[in-house]
PDB file of C-alpha atoms in Angstrom:
ATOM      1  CA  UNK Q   6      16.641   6.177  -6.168  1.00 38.00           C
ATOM      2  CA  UNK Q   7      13.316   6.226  -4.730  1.00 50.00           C
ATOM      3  CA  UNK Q   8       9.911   5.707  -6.653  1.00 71.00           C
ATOM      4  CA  UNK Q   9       8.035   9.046  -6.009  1.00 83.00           C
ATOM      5  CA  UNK Q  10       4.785   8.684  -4.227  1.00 88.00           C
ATOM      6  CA  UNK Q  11       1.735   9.669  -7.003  1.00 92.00           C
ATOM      7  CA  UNK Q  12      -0.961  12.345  -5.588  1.00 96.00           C
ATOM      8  CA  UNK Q  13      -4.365  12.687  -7.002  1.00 97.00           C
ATOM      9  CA  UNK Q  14      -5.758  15.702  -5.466  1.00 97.00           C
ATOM     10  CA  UNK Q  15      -9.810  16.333  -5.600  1.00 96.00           C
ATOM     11  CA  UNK Q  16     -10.934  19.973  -4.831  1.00 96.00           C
ATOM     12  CA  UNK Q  17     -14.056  22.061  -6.113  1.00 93.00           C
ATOM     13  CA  UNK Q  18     -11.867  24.995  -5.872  1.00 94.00           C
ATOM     14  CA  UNK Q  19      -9.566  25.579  -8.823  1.00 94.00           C
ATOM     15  CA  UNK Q  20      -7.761  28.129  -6.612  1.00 94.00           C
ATOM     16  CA  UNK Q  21      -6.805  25.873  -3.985  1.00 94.00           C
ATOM     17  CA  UNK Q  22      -5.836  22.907  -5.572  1.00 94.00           C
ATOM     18  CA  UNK Q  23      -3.119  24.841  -8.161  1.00 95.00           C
ATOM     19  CA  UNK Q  24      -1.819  26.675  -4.433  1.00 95.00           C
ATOM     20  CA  UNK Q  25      -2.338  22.656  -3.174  1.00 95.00           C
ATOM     21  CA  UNK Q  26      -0.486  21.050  -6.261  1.00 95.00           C
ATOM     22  CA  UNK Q  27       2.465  23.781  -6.351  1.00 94.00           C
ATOM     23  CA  UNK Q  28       3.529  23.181  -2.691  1.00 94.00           C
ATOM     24  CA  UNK Q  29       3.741  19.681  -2.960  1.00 94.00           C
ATOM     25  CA  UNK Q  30       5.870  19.816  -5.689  1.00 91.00           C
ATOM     26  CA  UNK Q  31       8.050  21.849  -4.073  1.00 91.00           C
ATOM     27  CA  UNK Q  32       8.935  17.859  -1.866  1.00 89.00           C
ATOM     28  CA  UNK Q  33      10.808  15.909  -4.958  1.00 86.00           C
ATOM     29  CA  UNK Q  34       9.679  12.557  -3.189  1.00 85.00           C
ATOM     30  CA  UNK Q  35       5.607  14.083  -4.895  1.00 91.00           C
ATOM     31  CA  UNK Q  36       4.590  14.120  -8.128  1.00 92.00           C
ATOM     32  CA  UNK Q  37       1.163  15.252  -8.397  1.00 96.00           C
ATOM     33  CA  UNK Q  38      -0.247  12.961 -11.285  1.00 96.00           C
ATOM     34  CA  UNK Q  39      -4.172  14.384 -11.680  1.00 96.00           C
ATOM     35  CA  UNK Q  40      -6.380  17.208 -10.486  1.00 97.00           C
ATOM     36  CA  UNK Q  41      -9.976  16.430  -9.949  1.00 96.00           C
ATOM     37  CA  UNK Q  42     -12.949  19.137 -10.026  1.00 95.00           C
ATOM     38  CA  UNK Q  43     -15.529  16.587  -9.054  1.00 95.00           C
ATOM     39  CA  UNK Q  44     -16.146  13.506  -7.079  1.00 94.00           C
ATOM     40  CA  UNK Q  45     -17.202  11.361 -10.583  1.00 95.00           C
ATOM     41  CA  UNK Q  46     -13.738  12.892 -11.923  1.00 95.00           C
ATOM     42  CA  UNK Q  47     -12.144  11.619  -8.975  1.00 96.00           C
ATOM     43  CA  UNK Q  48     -13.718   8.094  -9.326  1.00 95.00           C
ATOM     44  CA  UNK Q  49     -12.462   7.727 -12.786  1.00 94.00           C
ATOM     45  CA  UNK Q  50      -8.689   9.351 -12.216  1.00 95.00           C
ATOM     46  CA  UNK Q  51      -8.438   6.981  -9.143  1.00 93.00           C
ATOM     47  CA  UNK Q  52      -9.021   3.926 -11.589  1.00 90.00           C
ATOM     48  CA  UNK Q  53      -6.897   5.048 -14.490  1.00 90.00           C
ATOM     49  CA  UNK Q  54      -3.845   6.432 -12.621  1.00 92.00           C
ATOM     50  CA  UNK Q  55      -4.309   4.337  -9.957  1.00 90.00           C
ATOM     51  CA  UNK Q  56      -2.746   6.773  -7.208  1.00 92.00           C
ATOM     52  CA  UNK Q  57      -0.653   6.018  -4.020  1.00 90.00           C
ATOM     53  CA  UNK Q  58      -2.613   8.959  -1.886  1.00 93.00           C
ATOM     54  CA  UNK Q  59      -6.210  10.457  -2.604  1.00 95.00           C
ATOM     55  CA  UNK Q  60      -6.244  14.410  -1.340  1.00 96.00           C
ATOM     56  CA  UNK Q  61      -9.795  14.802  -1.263  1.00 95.00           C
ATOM     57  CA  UNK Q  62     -12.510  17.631   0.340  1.00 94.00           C
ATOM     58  CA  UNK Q  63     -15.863  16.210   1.613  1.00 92.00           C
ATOM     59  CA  UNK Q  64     -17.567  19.073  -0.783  1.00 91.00           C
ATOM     60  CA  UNK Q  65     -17.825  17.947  -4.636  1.00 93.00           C
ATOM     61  CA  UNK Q  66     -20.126  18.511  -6.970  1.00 91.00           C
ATOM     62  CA  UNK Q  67     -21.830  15.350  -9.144  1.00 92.00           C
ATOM     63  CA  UNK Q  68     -20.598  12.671  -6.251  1.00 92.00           C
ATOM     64  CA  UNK Q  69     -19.605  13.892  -2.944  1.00 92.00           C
ATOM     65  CA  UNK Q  70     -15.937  13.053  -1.899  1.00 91.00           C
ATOM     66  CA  UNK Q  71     -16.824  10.171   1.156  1.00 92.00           C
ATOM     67  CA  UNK Q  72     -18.937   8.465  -1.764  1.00 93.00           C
ATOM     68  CA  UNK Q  73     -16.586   8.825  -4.455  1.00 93.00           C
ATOM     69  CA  UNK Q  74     -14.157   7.660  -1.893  1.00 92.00           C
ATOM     70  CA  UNK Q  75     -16.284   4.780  -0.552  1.00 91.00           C
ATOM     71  CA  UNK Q  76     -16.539   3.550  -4.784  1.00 92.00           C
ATOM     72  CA  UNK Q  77     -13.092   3.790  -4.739  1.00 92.00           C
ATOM     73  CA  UNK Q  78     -12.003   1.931  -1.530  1.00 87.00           C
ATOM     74  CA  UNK Q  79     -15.097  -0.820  -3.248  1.00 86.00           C
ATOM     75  CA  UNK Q  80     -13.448  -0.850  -6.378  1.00 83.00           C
ATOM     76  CA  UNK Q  81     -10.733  -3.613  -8.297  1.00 76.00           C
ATOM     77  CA  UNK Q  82      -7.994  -0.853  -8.221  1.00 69.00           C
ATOM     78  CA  UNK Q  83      -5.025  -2.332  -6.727  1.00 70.00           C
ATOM     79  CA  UNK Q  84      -2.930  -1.679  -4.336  1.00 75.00           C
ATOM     80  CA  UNK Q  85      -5.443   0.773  -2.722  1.00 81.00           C
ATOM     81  CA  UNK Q  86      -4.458   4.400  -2.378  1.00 87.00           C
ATOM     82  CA  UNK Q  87      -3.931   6.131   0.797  1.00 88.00           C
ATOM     83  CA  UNK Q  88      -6.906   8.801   1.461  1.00 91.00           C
ATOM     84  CA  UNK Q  89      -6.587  11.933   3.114  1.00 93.00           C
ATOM     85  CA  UNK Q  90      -9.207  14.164   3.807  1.00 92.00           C
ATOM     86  CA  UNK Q  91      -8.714  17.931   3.494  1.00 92.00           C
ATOM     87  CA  UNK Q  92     -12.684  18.683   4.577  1.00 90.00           C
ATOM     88  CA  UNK Q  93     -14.475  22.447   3.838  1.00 87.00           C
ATOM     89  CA  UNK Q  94     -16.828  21.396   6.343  1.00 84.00           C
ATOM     90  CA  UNK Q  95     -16.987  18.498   9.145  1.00 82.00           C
ATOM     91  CA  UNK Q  96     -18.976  16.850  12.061  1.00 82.00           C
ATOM     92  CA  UNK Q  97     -18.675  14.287  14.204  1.00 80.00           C
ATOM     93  CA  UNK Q  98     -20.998  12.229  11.336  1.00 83.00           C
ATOM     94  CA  UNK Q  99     -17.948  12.870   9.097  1.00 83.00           C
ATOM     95  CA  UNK Q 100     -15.034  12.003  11.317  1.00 82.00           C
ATOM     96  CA  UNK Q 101     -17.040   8.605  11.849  1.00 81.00           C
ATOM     97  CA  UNK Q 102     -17.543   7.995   7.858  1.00 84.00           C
ATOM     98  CA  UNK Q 103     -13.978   9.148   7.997  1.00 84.00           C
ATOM     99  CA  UNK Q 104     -12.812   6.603   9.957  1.00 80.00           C
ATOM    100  CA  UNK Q 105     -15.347   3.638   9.136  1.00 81.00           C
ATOM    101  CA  UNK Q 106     -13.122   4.256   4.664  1.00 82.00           C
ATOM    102  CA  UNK Q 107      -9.619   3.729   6.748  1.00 77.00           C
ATOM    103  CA  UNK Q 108      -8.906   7.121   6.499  1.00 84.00           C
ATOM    104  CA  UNK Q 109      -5.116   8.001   7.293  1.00 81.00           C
ATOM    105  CA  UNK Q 110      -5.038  11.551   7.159  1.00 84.00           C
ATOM    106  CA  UNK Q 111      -8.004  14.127   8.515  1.00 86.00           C
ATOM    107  CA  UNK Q 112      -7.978  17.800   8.769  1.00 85.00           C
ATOM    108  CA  UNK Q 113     -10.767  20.172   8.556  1.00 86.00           C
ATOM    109  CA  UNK Q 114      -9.642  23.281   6.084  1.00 88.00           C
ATOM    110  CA  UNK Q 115      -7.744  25.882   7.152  1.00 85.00           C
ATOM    111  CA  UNK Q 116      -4.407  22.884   7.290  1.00 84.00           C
ATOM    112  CA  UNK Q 117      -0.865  23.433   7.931  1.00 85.00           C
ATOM    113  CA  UNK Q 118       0.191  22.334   4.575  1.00 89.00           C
ATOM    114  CA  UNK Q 119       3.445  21.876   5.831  1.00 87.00           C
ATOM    115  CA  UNK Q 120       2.365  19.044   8.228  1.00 84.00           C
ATOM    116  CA  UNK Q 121       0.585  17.581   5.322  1.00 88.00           C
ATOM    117  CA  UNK Q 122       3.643  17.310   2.913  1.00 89.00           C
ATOM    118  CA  UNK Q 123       5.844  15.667   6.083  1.00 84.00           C
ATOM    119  CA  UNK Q 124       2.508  13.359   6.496  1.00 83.00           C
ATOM    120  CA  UNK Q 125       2.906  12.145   3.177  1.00 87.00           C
ATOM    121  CA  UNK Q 126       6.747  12.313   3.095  1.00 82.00           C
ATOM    122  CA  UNK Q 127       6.372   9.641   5.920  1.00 75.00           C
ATOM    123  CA  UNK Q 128       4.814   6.627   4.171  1.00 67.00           C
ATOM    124  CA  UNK Q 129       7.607   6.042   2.433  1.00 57.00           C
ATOM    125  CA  UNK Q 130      10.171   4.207   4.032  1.00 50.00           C
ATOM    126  CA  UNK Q 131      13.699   5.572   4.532  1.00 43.00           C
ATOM    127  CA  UNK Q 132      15.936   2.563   3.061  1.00 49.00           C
ATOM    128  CA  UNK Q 133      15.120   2.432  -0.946  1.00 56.00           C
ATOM    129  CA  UNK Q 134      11.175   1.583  -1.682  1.00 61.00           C
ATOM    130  CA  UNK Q 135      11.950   0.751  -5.220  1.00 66.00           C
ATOM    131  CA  UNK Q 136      15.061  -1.348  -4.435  1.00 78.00           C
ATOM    132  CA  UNK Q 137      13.038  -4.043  -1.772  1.00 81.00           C
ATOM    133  CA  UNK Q 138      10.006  -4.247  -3.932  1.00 83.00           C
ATOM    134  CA  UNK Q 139      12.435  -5.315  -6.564  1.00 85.00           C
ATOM    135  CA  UNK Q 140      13.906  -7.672  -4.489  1.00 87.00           C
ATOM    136  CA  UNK Q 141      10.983  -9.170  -2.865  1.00 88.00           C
ATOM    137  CA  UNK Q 142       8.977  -9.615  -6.620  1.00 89.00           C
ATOM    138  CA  UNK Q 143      11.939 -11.301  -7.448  1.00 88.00           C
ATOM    139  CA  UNK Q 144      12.524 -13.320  -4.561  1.00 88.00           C
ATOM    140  CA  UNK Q 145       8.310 -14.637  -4.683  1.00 88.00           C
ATOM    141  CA  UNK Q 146       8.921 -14.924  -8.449  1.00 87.00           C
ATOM    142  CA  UNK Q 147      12.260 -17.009  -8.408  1.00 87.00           C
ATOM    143  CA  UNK Q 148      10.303 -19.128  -5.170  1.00 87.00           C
ATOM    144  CA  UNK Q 149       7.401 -20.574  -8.162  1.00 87.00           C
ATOM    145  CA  UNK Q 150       4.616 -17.859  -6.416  1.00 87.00           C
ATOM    146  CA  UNK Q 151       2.133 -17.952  -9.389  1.00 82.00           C
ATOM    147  CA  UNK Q 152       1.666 -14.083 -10.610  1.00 82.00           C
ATOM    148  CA  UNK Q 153      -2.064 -13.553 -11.240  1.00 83.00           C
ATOM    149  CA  UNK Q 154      -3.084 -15.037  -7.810  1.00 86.00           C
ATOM    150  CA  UNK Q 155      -3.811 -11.993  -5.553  1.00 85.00           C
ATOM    151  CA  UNK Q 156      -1.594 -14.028  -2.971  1.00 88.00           C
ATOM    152  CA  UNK Q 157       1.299 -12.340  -4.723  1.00 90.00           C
ATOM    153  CA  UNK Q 158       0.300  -9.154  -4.304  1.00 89.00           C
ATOM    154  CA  UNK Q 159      -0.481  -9.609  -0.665  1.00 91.00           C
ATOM    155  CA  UNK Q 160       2.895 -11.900  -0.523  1.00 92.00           C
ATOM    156  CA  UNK Q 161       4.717  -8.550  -1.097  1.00 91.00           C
ATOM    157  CA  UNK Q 162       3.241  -6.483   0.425  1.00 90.00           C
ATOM    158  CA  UNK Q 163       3.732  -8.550   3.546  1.00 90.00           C
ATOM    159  CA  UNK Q 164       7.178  -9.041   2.931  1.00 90.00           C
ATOM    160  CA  UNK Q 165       8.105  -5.355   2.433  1.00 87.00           C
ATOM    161  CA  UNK Q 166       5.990  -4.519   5.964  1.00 84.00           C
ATOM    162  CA  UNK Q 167       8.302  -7.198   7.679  1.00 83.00           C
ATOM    163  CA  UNK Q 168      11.415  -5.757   6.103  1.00 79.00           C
ATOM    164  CA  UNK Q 169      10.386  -2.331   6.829  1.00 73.00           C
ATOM    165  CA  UNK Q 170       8.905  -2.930  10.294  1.00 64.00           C
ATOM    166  CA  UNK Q 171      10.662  -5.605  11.689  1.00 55.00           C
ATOM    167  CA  UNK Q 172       8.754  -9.483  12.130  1.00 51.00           C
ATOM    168  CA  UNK Q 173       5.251  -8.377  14.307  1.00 52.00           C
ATOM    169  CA  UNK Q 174       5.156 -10.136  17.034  1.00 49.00           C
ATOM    170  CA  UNK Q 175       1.371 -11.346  16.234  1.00 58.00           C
ATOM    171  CA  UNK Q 176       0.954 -12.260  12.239  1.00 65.00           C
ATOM    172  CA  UNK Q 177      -2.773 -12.174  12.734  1.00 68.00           C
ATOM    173  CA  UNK Q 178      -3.122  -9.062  15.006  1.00 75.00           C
ATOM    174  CA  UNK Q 179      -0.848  -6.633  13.145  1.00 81.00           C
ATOM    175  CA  UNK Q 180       0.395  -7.996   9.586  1.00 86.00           C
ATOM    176  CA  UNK Q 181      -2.568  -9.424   8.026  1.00 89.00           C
ATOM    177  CA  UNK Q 182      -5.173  -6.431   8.728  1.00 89.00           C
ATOM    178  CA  UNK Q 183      -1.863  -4.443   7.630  1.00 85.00           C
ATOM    179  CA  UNK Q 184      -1.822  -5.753   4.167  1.00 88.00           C
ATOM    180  CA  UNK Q 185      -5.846  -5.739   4.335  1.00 89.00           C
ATOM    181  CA  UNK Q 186      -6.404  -2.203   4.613  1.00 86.00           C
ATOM    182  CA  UNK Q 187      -3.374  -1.319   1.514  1.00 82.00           C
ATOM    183  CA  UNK Q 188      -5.604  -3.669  -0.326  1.00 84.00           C
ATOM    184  CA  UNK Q 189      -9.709  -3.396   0.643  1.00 84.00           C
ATOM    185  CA  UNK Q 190      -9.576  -7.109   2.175  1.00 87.00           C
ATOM    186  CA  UNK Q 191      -9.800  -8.725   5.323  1.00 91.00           C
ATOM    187  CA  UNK Q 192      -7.207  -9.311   7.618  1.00 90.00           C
ATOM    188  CA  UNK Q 193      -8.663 -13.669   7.256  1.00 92.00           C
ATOM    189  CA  UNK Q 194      -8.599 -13.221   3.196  1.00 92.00           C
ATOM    190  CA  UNK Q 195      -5.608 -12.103   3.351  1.00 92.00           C
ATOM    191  CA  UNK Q 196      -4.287 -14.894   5.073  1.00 93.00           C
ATOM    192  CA  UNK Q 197      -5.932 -17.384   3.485  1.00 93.00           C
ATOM    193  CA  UNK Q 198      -4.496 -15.964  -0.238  1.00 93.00           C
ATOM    194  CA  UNK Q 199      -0.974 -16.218   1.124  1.00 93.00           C
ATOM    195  CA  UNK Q 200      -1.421 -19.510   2.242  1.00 92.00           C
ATOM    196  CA  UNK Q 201      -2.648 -20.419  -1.082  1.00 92.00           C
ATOM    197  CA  UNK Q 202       0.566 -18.519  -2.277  1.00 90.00           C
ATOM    198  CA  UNK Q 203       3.119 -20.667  -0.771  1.00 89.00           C
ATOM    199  CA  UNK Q 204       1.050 -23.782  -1.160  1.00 88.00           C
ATOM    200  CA  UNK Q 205       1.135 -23.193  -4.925  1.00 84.00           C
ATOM    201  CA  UNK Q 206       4.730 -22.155  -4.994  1.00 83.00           C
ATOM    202  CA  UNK Q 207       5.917 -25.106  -2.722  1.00 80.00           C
ATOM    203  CA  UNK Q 208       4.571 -27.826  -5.263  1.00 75.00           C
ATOM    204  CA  UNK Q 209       6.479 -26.754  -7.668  1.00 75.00           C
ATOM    205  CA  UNK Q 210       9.519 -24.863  -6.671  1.00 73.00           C
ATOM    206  CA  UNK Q 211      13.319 -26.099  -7.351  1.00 77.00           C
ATOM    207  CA  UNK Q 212      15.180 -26.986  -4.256  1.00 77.00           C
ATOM    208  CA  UNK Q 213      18.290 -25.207  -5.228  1.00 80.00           C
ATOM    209  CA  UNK Q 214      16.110 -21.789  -4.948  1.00 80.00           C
ATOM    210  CA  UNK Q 215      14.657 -22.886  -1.678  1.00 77.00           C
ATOM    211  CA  UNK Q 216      18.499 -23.357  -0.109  1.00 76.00           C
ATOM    212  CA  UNK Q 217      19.601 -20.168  -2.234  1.00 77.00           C
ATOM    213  CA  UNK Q 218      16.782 -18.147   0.188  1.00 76.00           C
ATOM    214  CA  UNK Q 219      16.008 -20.747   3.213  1.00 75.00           C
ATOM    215  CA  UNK Q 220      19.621 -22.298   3.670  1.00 70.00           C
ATOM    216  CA  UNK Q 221      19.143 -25.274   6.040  1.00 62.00           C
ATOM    217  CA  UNK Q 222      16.362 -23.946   8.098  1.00 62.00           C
ATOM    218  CA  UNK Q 223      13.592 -24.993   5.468  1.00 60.00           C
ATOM    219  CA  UNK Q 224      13.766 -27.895   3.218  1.00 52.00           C
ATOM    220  CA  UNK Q 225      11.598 -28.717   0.275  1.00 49.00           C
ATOM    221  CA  UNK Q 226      11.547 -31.888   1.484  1.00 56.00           C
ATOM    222  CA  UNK Q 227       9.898 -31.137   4.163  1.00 57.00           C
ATOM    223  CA  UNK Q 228       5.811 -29.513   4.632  1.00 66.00           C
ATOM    224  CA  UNK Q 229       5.673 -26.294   3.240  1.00 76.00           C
ATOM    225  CA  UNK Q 230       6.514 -23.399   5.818  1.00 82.00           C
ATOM    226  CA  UNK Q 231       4.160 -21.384   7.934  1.00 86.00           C
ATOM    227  CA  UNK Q 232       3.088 -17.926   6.527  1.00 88.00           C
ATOM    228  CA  UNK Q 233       5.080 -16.490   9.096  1.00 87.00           C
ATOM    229  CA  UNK Q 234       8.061 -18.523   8.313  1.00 84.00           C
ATOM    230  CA  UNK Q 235       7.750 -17.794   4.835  1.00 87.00           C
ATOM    231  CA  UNK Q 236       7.455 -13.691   5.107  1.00 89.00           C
ATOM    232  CA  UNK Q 237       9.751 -13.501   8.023  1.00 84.00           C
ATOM    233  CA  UNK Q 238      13.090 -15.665   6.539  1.00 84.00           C
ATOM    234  CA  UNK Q 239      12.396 -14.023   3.202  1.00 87.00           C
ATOM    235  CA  UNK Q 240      12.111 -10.665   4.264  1.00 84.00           C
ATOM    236  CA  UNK Q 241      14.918 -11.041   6.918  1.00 80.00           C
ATOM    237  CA  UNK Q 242      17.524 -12.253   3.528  1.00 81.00           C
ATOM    238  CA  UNK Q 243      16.311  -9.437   1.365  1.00 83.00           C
ATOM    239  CA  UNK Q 244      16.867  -6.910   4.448  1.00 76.00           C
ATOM    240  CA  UNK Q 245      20.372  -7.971   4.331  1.00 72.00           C
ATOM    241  CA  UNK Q 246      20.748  -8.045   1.024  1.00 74.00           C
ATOM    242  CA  UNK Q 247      19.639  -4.246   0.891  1.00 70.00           C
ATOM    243  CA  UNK Q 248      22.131  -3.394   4.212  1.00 57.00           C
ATOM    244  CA  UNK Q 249      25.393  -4.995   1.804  1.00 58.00           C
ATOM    245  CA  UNK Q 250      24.422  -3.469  -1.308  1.00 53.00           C
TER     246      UNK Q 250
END
């Protein structure tokens, strides 16, 4: 059973987001966790319930939704949620603020609400969400990978893209800014927190566990493997491992 994806929705008008809320419940993947009236309300539902999308309008009163969103794309909630932007009002100012806060979804009001639900429906990946991100915390946790570094949470995440998207065929190009933008980083910081990662976990880990997940292609024995190595071998097993069960 799939995890269903959490919606915050931020609207100044009480009549739109109850009509907003009741259609996307009618999806069972949605569960619509908070209602904002306001951009500060926003800000502090985004922290405490720590949604997977943001439905936000541009017009709110006490903080105005491109700040509030800009505080919480700035802020320590992790993983970051996806924003979409339902704007009252735009111009090509807005599309560019839009764009510049990662943006995934824009569409000026009157919107095909329809189109909105599939657009949502979409991030989450056909095969079992809650099944690999089992599977790949366990696999990073039974490997030694230390669990307050933020290279575990970037580990993950890069090992459920691979699983989900097949091995990119340019780490730096397309699976580092990946995981960057899901988190607020940089595509280098990224990198450099998963190499710290594995470099942690290698020092320590038990060499039974690295045959049980690397067979003979990696030894402990041996340097540490690449980033891509790592993500790629790991993320190929647990695909496999998801395919048998």
């Amino acid at each position: 059973m799939s995890m269903k994806i959490r919606v915050l929705i931020a609207d100044d008008s009480a009549d739109f987001r109850a009509l907003l809320k009741a259609r996307l419940e009618q999806e069972p993947s949605i569960a619509v966790i908070g209602l904002a009236a306001d951009g500060r309300q926003l800000t502090e539902l985004a922290v405490s319930l720590k949604p997977d999308v943001i439905i936000a309008d541009t017009v709110l009163s006490m903080l105005d939704g491109l700040s509030a969103l800009r505080q919480i794309s700035q802020s320590d909630v992790l993983p970051k949620p996806a924003f979409f932007l339902l704007p009252t009002f735009t111009s090509p100012q807005v599309a560019a603020e839009a764009a510049s806060l990662n943006v995934e979804y824009f569409m000026p009001k009157p919107c095909d609400l329809t189109a909105l639900v599939r657009r949502i429906v979409r991030r989450q990946p056909v095969s079992s969400a809650s099944d690999a991100k089992k599977l790949a915390t366990q696999a990073i946790h039974d490997l030694g990978v230390p669990a307050h570094i933020l290279g575990h949470l970037y580990l993950r995440e890069a090992i459920l893209y691979v699983m989900d998207a097949g091995t990119p065929s340019a780490v730096t190009k397309q699976l580092y800014p990946a995981v960057a933008r899901k988190f607020g980083a940089t595509g280098s910081q990224v990198e450099r927190a998963i190499r710290h990662a594995i470099h942690s976990a290698w020092s320590r880990c038990d060499p039974a566990v690295v045959q049980q997940y690397f067979g003979s292609t990696i030894s402990s024995r041996r340097g540490k493997p690449t980033n891509s190595e790592f993500i790629s071998m790991i993320a190929d097993r647990l695909r496999l491992q998801l395919l048998e069960a």
